[in-house]
XYZ file of N, CA and C in Angstrom:
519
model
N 103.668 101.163 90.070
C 104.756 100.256 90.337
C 104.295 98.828 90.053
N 104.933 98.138 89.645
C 104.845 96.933 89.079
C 104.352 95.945 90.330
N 104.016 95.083 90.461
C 103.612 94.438 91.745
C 103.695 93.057 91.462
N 104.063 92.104 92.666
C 104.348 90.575 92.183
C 103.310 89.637 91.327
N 102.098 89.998 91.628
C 100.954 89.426 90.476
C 101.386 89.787 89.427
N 101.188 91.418 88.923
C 102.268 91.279 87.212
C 103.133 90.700 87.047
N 104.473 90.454 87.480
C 105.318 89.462 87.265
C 105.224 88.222 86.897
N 104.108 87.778 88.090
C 103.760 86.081 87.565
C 103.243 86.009 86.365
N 101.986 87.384 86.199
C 101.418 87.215 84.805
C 102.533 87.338 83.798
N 103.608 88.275 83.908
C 104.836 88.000 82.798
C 105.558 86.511 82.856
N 105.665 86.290 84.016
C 106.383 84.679 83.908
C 105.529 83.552 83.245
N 104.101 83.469 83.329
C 102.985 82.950 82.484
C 103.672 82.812 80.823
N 103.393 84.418 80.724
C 103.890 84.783 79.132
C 105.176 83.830 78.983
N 106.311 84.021 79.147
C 107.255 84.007 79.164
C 108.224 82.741 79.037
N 106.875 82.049 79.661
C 107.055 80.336 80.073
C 105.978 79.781 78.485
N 105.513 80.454 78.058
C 104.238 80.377 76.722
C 105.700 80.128 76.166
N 106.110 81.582 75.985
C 107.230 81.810 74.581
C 108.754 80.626 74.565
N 108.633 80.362 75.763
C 109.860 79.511 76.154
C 109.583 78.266 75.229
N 108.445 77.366 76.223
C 107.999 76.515 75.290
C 108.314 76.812 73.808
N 107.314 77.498 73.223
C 107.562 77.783 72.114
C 108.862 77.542 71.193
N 109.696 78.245 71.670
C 111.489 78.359 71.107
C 111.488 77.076 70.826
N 111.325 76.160 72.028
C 111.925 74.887 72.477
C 111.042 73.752 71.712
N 110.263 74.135 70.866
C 109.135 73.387 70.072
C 109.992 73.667 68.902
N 110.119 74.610 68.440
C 110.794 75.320 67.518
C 112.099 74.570 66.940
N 112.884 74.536 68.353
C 114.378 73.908 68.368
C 114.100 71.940 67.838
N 113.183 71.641 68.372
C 112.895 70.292 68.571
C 112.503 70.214 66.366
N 112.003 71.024 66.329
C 111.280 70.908 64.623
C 112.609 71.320 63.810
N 113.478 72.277 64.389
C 114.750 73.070 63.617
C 115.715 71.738 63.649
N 115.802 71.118 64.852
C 116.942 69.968 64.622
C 116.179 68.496 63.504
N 115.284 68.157 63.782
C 114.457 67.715 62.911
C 114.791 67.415 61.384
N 114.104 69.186 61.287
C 114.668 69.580 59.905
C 115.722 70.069 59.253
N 116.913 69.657 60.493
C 117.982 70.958 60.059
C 118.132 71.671 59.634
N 117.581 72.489 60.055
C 117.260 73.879 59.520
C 118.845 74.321 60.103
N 119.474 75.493 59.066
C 120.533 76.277 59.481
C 120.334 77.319 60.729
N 119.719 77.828 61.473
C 119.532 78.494 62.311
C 119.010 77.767 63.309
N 119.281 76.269 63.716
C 119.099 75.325 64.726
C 119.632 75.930 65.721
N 121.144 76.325 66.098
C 121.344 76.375 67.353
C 121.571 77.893 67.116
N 121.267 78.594 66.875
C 120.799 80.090 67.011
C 119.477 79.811 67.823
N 118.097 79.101 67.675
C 117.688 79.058 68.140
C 117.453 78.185 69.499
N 118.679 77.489 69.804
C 119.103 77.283 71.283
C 119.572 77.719 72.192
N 119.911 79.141 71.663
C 120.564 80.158 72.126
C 119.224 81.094 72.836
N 118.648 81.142 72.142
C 117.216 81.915 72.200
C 116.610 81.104 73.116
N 116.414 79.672 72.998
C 115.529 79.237 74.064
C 116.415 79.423 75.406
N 117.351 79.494 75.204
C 118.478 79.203 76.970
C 117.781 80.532 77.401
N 118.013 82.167 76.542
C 118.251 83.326 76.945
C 116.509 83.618 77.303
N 115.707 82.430 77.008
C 114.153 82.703 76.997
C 113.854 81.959 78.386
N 114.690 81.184 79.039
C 114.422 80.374 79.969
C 114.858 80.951 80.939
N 116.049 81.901 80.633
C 116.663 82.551 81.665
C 116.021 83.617 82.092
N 115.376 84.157 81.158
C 114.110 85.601 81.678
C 113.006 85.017 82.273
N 112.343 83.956 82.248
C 111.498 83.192 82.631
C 111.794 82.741 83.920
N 112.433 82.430 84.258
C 113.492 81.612 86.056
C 113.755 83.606 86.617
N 114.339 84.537 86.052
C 114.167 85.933 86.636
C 112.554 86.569 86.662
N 111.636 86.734 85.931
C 110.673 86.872 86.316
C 109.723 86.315 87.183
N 110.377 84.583 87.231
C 109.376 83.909 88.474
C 110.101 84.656 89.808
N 111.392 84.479 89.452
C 112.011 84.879 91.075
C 111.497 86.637 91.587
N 110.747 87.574 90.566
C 110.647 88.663 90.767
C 109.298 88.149 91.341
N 108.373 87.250 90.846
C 106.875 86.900 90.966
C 106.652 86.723 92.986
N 107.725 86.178 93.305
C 107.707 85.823 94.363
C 108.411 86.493 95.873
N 108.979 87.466 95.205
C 109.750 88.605 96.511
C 108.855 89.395 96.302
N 108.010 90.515 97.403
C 107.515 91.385 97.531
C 108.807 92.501 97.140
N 108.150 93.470 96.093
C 108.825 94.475 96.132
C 108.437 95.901 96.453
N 107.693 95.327 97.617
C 106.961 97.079 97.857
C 107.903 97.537 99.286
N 107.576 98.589 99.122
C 108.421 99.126 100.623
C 107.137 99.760 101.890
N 107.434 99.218 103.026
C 106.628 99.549 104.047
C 106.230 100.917 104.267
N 105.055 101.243 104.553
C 104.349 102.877 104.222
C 104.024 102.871 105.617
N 104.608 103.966 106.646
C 103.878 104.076 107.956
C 103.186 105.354 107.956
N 102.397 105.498 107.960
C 101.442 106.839 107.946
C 102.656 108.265 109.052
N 102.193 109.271 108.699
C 103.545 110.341 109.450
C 104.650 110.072 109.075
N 105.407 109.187 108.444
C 106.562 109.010 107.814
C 106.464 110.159 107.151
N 107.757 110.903 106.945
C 108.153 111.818 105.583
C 109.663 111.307 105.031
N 109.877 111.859 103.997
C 110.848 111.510 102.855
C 112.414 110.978 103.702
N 112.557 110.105 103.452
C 114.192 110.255 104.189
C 114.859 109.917 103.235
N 116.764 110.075 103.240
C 117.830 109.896 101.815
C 118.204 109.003 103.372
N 118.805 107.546 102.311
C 119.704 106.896 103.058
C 121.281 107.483 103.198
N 122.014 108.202 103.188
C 123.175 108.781 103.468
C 124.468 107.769 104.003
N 124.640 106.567 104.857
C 125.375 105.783 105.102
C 124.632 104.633 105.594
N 125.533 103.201 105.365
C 124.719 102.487 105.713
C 126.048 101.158 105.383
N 126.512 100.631 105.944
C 127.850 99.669 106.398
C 127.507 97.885 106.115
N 126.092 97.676 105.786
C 125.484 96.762 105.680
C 125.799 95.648 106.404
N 125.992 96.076 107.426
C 125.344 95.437 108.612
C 124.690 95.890 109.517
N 125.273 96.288 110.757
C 124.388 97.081 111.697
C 124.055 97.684 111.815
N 124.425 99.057 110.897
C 124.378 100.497 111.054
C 124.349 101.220 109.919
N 123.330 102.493 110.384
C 122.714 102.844 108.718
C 122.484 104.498 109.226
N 122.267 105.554 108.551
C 121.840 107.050 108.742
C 121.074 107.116 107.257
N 120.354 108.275 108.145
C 119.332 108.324 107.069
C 119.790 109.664 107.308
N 119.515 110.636 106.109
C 119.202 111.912 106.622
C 117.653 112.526 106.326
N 116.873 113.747 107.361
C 115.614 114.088 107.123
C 116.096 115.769 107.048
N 114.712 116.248 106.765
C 114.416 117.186 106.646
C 114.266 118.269 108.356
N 115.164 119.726 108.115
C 115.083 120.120 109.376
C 113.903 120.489 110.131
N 112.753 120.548 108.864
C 111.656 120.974 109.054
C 110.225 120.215 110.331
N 111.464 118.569 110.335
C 110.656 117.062 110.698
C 110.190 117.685 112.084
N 109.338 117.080 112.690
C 108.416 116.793 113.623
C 109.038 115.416 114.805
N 108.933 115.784 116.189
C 109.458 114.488 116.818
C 108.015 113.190 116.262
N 106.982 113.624 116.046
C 106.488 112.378 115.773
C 106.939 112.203 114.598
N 106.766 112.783 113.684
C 107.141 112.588 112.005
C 107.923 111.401 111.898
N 109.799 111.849 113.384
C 110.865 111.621 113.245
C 110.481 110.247 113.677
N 109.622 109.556 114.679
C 109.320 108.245 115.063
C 108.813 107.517 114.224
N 107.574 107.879 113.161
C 107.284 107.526 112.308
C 107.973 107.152 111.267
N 109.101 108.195 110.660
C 110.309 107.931 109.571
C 111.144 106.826 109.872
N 111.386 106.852 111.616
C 112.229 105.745 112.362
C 111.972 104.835 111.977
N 110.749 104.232 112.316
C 110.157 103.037 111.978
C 109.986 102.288 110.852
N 109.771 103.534 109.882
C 109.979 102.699 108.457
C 111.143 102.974 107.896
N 111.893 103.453 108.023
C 113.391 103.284 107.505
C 113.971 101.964 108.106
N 113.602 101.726 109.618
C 113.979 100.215 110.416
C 113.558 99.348 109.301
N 112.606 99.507 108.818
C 111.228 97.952 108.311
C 112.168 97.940 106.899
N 111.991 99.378 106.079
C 112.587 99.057 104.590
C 113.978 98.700 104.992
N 114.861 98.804 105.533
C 116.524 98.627 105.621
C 116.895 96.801 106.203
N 115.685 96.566 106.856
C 115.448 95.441 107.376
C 116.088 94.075 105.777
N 116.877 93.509 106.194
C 117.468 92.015 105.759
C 117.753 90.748 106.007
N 117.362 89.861 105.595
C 118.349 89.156 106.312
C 119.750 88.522 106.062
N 119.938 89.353 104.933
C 121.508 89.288 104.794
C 122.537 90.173 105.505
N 121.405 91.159 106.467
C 122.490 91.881 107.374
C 123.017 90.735 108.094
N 124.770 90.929 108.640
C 124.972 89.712 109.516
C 125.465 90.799 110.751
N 125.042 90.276 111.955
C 125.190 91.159 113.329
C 126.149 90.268 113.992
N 126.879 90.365 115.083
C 127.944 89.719 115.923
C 127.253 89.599 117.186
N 127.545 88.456 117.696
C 126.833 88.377 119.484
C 126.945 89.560 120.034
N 128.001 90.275 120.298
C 127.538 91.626 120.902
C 126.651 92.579 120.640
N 126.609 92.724 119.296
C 125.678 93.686 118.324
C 124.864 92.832 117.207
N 123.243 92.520 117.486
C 122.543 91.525 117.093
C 121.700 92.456 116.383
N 121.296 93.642 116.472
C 120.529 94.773 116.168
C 120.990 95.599 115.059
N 120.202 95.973 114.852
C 119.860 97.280 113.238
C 119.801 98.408 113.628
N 120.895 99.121 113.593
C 120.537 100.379 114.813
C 120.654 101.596 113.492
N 119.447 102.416 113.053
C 119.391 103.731 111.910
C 119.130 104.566 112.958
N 120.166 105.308 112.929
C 120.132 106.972 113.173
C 119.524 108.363 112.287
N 118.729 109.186 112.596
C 118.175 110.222 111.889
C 119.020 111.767 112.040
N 119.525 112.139 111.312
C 120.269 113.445 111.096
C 119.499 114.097 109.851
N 119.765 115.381 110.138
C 119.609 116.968 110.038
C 121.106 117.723 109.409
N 120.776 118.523 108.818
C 122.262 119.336 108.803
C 121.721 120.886 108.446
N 122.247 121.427 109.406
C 122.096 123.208 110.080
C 122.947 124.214 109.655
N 123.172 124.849 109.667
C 123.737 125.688 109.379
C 123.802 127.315 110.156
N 124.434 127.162 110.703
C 124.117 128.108 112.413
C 125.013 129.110 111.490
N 126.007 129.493 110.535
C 126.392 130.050 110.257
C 126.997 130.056 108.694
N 127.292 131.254 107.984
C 127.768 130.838 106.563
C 128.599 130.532 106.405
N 128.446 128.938 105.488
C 129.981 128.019 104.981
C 129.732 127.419 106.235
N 129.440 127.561 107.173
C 129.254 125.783 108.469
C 128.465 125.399 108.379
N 128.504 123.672 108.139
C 127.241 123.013 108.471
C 127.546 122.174 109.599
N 126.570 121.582 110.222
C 126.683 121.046 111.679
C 125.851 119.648 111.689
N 126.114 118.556 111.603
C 125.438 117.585 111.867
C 124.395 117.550 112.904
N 123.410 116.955 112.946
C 122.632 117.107 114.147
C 121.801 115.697 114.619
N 122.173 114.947 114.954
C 121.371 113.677 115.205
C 120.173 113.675 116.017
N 118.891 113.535 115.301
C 117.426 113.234 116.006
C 116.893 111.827 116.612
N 117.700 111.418 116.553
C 117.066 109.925 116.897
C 117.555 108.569 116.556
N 117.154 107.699 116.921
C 117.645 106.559 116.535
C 116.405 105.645 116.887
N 116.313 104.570 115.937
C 115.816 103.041 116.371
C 117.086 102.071 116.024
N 116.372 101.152 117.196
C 117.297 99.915 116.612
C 116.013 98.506 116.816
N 116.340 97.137 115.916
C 115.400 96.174 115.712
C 116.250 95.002 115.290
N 115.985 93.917 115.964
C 116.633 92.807 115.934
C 116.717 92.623 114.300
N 118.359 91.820 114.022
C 118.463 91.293 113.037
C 118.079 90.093 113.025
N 117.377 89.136 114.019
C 117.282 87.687 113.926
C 115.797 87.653 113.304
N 115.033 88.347 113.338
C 113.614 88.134 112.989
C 112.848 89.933 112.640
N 112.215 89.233 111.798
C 111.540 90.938 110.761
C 110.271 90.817 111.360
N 109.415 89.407 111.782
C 108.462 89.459 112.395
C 108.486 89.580 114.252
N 107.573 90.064 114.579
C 107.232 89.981 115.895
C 108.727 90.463 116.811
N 109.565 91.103 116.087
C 110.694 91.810 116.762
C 110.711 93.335 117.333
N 110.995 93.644 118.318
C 110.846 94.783 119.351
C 111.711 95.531 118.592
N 110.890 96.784 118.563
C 111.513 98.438 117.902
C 111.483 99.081 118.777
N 112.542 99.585 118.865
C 112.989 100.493 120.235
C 113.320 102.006 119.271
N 112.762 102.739 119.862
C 112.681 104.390 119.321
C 113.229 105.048 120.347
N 114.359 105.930 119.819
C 114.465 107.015 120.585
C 114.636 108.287 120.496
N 114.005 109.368 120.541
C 114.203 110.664 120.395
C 115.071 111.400 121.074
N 115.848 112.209 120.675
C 116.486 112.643 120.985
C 116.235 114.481 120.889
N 115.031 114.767 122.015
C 114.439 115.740 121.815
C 114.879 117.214 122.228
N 116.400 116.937 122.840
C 116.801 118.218 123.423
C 117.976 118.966 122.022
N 117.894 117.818 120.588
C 118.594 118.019 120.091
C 117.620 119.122 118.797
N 116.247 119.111 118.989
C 115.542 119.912 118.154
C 115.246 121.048 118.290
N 116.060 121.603 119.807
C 116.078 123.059 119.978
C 116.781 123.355 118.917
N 117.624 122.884 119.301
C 118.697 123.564 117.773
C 118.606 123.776 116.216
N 117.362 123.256 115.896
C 116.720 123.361 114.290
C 116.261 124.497 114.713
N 116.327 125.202 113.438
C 115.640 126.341 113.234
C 114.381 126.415 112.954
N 113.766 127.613 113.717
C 112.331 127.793 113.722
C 111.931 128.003 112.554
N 110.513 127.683 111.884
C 109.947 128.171 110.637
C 109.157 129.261 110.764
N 109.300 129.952 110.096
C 108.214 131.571 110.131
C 107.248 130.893 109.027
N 106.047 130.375 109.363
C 105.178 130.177 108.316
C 103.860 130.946 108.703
């Protein structure tokens, strides 16, 4: 995966070639050359990849790794307060705390906007069962919720919901 140091090293490049055009343009009007503002076109569209690669140089684009996490699909998510993930029936109540936590951290914005009553990020973890053929049954494992005002030093509240994992089916392994 690409990481924000490569980027800068592309924005480096990028800011080389920019210049360049724009040396180019400065010698093309000069000399009037017929392909003058063809190549002003080129420097704009060279400046504009250059201003997107710095802005990539500078957002982290990695996603938070909590060890015991397993795979989750985001399934709904209202972009604001409230989000479901779905897991695997196979999950573990720790697994499910672990997944909690980093689904909280990656879903985490601060363009979520919360209302004084509801200030929090609340992701729910579901399952889907099948107790019988052609029914499936939702099954909710858990939930965290984590302040929307701050990504640092903000309280994660976990909760399991452990009387709901009788109901997954056992594995014969």
């Amino acid at each position: 995966m690409l990481t924000t140091a490569n980027f800068l090293q592309y924005t480096q490049w990028s800011g080389i070639a920019t210049l360049v055009f724009a040396a180019l343009v400065v010698l093309a009007f000069i000399l009037k050359w017929g392909i003058r503002f063809r190549l002003v076109g080129a420097t704009g569209f060279m400046l504009v990849v250059t201003a997107g690669l710095f802005g990539l140089s500078i957002v982290p684009l990695s996603r938070t790794v909590i060890p015991g996490a397993v795979h989750y699909t985001l399934v709904y998510d209202n972009g604001s307060t409230q989000a479901v993930i779905a897991t695997s029936t196979q999950i573990t109540p720790t697994q499910l705390e672990a997944t909690l936590r980093q689904a909280a951290s990656n879903l985490f914005s601060y363009g979520r906007s919360g209302t004084q009553e509801d200030d929090k990020l609340t992701v729910r973890a579901r399952t889907i069962i099948h107790p019988e053929t052609g029914i499936s049954v939702p099954v909710y494992l858990g939930e965290v919720k984590r302040s929307l005002a701050s990504h640092q030093n903000s309280p994660i509240t976990v909760k399991i919901y452990t009387d709901n994992f009788a109901q997954l089916p056992k594995t014969t392994a």
